[in-house]
Coordinates of C-alpha atoms in Angstrom, one line a residue:
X690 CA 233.3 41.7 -34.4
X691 CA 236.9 40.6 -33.5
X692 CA 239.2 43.0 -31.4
X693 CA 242.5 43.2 -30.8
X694 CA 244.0 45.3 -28.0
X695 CA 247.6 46.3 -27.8
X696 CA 248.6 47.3 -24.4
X697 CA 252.5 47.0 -23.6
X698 CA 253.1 49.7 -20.7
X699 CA 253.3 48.7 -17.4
X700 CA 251.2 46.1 -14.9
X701 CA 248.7 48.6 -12.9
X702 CA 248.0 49.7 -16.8
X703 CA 247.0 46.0 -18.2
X704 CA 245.1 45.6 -15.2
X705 CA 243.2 49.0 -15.8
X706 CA 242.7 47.7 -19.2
X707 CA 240.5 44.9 -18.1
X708 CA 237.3 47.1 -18.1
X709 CA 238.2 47.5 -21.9
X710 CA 238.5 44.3 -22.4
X711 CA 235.0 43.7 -20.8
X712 CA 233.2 45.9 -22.6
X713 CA 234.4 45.2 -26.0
X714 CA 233.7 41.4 -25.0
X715 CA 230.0 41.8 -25.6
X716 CA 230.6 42.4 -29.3
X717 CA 233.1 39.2 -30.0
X718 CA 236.6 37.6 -29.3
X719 CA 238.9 40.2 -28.3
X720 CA 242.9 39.1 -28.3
X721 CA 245.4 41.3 -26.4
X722 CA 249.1 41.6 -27.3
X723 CA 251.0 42.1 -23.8
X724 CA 254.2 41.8 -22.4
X725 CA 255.7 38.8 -20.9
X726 CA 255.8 41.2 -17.6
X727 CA 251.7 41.9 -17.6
X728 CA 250.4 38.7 -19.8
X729 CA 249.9 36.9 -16.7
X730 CA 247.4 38.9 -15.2
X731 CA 245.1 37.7 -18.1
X732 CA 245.3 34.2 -17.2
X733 CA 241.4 33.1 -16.7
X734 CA 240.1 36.0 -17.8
X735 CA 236.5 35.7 -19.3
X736 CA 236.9 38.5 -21.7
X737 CA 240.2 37.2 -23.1
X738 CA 239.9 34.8 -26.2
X739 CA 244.3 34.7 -26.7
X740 CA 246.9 36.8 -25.3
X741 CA 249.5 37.5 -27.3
X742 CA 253.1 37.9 -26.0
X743 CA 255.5 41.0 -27.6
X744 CA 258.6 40.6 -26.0
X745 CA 259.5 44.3 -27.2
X746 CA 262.7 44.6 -25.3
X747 CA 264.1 41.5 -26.0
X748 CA 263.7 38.1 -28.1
X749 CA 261.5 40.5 -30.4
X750 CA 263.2 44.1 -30.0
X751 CA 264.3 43.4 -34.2
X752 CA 262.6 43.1 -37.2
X753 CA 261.9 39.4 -37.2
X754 CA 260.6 39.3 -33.7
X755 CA 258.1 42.3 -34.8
X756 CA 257.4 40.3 -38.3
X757 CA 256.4 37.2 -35.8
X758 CA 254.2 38.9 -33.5
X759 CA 252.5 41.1 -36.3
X760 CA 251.5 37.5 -37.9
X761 CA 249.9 36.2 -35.1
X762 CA 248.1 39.2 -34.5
X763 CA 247.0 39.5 -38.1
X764 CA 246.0 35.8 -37.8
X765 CA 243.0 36.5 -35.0
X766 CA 241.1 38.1 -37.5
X767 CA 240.7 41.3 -36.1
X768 CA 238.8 44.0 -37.9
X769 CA 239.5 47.0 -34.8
X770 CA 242.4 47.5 -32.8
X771 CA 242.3 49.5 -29.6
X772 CA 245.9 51.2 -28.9
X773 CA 245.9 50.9 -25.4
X774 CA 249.5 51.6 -25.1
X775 CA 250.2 54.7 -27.5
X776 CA 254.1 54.4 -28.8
X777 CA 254.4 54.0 -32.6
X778 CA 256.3 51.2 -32.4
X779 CA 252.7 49.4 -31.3
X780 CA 250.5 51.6 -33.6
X781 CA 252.6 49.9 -36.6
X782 CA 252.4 46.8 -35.2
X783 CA 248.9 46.8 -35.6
X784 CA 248.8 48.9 -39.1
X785 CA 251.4 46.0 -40.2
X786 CA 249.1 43.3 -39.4
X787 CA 246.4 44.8 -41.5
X788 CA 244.1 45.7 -39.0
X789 CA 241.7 48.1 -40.9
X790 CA 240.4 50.2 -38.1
X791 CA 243.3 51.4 -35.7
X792 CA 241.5 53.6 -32.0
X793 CA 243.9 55.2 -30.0
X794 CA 244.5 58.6 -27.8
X795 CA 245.1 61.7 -30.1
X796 CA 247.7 62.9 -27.8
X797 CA 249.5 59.4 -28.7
X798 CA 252.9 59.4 -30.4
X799 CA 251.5 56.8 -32.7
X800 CA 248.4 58.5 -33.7
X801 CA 249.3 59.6 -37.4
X802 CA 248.8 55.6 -38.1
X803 CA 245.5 55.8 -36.1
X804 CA 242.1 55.7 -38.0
X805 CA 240.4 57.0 -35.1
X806 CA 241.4 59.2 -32.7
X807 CA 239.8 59.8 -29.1
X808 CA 240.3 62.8 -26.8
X809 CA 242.2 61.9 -24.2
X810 CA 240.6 62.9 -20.9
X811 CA 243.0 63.6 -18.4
X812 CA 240.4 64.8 -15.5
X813 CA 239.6 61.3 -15.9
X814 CA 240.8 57.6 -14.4
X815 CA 243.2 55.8 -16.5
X816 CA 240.7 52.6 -16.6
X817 CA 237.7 55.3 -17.6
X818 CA 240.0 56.6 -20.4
X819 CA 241.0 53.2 -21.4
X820 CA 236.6 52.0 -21.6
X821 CA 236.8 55.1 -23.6
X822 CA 238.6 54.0 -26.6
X823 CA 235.6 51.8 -27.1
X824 CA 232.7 54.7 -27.6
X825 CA 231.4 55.7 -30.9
X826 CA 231.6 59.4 -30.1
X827 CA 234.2 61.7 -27.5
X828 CA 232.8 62.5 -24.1
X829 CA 231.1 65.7 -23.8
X830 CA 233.1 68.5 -22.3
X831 CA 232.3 68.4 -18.1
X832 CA 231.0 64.7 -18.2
X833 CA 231.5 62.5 -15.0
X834 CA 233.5 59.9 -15.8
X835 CA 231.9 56.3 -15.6
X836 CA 232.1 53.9 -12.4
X837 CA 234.6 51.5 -13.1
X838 CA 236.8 48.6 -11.3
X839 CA 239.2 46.5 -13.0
X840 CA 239.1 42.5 -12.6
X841 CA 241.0 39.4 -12.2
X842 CA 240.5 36.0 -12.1
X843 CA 242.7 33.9 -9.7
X844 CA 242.9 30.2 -10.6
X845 CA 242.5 27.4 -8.6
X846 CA 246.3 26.9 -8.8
X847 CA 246.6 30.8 -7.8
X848 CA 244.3 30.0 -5.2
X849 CA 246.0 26.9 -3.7
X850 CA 249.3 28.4 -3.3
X851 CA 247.9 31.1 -1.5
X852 CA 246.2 28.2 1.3
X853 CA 249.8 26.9 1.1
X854 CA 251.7 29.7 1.6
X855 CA 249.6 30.7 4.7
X856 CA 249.0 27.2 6.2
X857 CA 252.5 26.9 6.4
X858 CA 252.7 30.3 8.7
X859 CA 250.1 28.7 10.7
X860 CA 247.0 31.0 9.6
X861 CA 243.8 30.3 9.7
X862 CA 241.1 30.9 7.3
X863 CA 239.5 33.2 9.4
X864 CA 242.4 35.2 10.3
X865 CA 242.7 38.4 9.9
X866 CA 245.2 39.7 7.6
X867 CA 246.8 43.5 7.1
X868 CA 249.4 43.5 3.4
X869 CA 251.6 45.5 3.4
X870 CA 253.1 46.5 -0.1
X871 CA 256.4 48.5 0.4
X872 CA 258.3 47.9 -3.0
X873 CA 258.3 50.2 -6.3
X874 CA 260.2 50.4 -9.2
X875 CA 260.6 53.8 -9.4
X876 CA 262.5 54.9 -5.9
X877 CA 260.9 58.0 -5.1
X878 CA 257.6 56.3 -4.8
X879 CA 258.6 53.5 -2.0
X880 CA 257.6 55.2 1.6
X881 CA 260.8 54.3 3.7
X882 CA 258.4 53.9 7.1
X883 CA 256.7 50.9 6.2
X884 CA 259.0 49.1 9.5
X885 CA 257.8 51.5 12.1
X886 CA 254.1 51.0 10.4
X887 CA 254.1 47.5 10.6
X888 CA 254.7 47.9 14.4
X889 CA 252.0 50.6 14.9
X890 CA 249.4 48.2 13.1
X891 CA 249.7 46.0 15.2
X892 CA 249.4 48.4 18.4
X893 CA 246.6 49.5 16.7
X894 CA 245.2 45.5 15.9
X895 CA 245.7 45.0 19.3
X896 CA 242.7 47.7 20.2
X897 CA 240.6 46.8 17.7
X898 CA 238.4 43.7 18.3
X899 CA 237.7 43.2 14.6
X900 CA 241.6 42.7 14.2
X901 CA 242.3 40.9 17.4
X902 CA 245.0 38.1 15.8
X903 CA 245.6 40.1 12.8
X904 CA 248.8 39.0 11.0
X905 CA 250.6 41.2 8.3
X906 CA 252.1 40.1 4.9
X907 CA 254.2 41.3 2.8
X908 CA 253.6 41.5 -0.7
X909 CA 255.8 42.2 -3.7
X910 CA 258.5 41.1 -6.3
X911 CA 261.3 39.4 -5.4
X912 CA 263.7 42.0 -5.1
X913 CA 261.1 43.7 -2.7
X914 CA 262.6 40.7 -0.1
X915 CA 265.0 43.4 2.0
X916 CA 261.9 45.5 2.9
X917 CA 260.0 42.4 3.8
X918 CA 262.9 41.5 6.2
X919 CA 263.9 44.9 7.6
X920 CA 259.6 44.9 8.4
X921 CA 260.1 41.6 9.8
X922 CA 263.4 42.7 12.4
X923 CA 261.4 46.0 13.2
X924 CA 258.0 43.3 14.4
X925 CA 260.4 41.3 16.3
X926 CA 262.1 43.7 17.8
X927 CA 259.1 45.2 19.4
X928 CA 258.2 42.3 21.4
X929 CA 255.9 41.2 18.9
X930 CA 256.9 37.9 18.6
X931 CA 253.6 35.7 18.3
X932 CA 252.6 38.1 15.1
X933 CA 255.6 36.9 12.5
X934 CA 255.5 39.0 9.6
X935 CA 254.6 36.9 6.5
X936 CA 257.3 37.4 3.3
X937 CA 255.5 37.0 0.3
X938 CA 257.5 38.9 -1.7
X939 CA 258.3 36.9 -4.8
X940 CA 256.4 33.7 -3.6
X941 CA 253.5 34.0 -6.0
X942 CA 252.4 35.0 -9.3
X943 CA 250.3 38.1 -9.8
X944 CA 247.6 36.4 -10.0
X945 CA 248.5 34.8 -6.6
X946 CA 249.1 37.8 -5.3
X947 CA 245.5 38.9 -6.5
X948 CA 244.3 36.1 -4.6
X949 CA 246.3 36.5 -1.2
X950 CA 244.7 40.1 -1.1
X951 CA 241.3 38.7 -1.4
X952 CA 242.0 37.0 1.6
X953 CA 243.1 40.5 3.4
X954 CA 240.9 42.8 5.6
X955 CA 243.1 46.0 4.1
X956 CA 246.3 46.7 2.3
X957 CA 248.6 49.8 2.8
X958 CA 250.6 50.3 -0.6
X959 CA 252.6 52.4 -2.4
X960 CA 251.3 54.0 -5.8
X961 CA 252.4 50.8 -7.6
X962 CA 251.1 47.7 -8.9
X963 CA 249.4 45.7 -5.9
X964 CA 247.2 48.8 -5.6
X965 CA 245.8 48.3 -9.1
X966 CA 245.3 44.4 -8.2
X967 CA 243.7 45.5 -4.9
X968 CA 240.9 47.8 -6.8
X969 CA 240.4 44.4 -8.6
X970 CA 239.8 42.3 -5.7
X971 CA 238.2 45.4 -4.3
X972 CA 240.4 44.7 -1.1
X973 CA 240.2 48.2 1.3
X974 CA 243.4 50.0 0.7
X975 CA 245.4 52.8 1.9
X976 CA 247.3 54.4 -0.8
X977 CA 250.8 56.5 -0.3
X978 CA 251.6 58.8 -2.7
X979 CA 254.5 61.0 -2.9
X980 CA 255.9 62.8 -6.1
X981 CA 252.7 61.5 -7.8
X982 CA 249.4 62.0 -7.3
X983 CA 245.9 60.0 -8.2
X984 CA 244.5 63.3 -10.3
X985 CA 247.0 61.9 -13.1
X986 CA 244.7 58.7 -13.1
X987 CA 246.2 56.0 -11.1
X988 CA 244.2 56.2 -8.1
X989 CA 242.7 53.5 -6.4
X990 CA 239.2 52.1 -7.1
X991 CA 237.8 49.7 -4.4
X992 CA 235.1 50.8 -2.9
X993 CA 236.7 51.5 0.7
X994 CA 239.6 53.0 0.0
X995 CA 242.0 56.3 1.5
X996 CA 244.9 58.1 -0.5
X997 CA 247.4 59.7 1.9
X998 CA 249.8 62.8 0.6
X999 CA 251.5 65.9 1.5
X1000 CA 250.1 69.0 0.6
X1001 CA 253.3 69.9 -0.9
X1002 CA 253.5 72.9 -4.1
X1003 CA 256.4 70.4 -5.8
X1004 CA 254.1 67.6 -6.3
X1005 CA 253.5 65.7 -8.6
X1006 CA 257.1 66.1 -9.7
X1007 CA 257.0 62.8 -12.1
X1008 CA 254.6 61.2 -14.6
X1009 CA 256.1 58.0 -13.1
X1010 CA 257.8 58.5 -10.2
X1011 CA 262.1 59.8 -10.1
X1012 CA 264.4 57.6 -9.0
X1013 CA 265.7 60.9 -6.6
X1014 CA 263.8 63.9 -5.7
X1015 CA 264.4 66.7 -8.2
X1016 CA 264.6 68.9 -4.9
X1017 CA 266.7 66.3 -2.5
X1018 CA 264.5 66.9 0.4
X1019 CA 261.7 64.2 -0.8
X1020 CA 259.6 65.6 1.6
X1021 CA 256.6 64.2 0.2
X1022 CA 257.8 60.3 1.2
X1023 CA 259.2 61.3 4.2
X1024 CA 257.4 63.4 6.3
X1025 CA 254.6 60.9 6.0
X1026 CA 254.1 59.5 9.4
X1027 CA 253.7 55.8 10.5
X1028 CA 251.5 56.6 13.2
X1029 CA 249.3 59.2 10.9
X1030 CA 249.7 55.9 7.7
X1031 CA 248.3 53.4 11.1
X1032 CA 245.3 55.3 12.3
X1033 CA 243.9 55.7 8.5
X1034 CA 244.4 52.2 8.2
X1035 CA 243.0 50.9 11.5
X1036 CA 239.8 53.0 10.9
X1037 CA 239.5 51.6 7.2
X1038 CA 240.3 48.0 8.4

């Protein structure tokens, strides 16, 4: 059987796609359409036979960029289509490249176009609900959702610019290394204490024989670079000079990125993409989260991992994430403590 899955959201939700993408696998070829913003994180992956690019917002936002990709897609040959991403706009896409069987959520706005519709499980992790869409029948009422973690597969050009990037900061291969992921596209979810947590790491490196030497990088896009540097003054300015903070931020791909935190001992991040590539690599991670919170589905899945929040009756606020806090206070961000963020970390590291 050939497959097709459509997913266009966001990067943390291709990657939580990838168990999908495994599973269906086993059967035949699956092809994905993705955006040029999450294709990448396909690249080398075992389960992919094509990948598809929808530029939705731009070069095909009209009709002849949607005629194009609908061709392609009806050119794999697939007999199933698995809407991953639920927005009519890609439930037509795959009725109008004659894909016979369309599976998406029933909740989905697209699901009148849907041949089969799957209860969507919202006690449930986002990657579980995703492996879902790929059962014959609808979980029973009460049952456990199954153990999964998303995977990626790093090339060897992935790989070498990662030895590059840290040979050039003078680290070792067996050097410890803390990430540090401070960025976010939606504002309400970036922690502003990441600065005063890159100097309590390393306070708390420095008791912690496993860590002696430990180095912290900074991972990210590049318009994450002014949090990379405002960590960077804050190391320095505590004394710490033999500990430069490495900027990363917008140095390598994702799948780079993927492969730099293979190479870390822990990663404190945001509720944002590098945590879903982290529960790939199955790097230990500390997760923040603010006017979210991982009950929606977006929690993190290695298998040594914390989630850190405020027990706060606003929360979550946002599916996503505001870009202010409904209330002004954003309490939830900011009464988070760099010293309460270091211990969890030193004691997960």
């Amino acid at each position: 059987m050939v497959s097709a899955v459509l997913q266009t959201s966001f990067l943390g939700d291709m990657v939580l796609t990838t168990p999908l993408l495994e599973r269906l696998a086993r059967e035949g070829p699956v092809h994905v359409v993705a955006t040029p913003a999450n294709a990448g994180v396909l690249a080398h992956h075992p389960a992919v036979a094509s990948v598809i690019v929808f530029d939705k917002r731009r070069s095909d936002a009209g009709w002849r960029g949607f005629n194009r990709v609908a061709a392609r897609l009806r050119e794999t040959g697939a007999t199933r289509a698995y809407l991953a991403q639920g927005s009519m706009r890609t439930a037509a896409l795959a009725w109008y490249a004659r894909i016979p069987e369309r599976i998406g959520f029933g909740r989905s706005a697209g699901r009148l176009l849907y041949s089969k519709r799957v209860h969507y499980r919202a006690d449930w992790h986002h990657a579980a609900r995703l492996w879902s869409l790929a059962s014959q029948t609808d979980a029973a009422p009460g049952e456990r959702a199954p153990s999964l973690r998303p995977s990626l597969y790093p090339g060897a050009d992935d790989q070498a610019h990662v030895h590059a990037l840290l040979s050039g900061e003078g680290i070792a291969e067996d050097m410890p290394l803390i990430a540090l992921a401070p960025g976010s596209v939606w504002a309400t979810k970036r922690w502003p204490h990441y600065p005063a947590l890159a100097a309590a790491l390393l306070e708390e490196a420095a008791a912690h024989h496993s860590l002696t030497g430990a180095r912290l990088v900074v991972i990210g896009a590049a318009t994450d670079a002014p949090l990379a540097a405002a960590i960077a003054d804050r190391v320095k300015a505590s004394g710490a000079h033999h500990t430069a903070v490495v900027d990363a931020t917008g140095k390598l791909s994702l799948l780079g990125s993927a492969a730099l935190l293979s190479r870390c001992r822990l990663l404190v991040t945001n509720d944002s993409a590098p945590l879903h590539l982290a529960s790939a690599m199955n790097t230990p991670t500390v997760a923040l989260f603010g006017p979210t919170v991982p009950s929606l589905g977006f929690g993190p899945l290695a298998e040594r991992q914390a989630v850190m929040g405020m027990e706060l009756a606003c929360r979550p606020c946002h599916a996503h994430g505001p870009q202010q806090c409904p209330l002004v206070h954003w309490n939830c961000m900011r009464t988070m403590t760099a010293e309460q963020v270091a211990r969890q970390a030193a004691g997960l590291a």
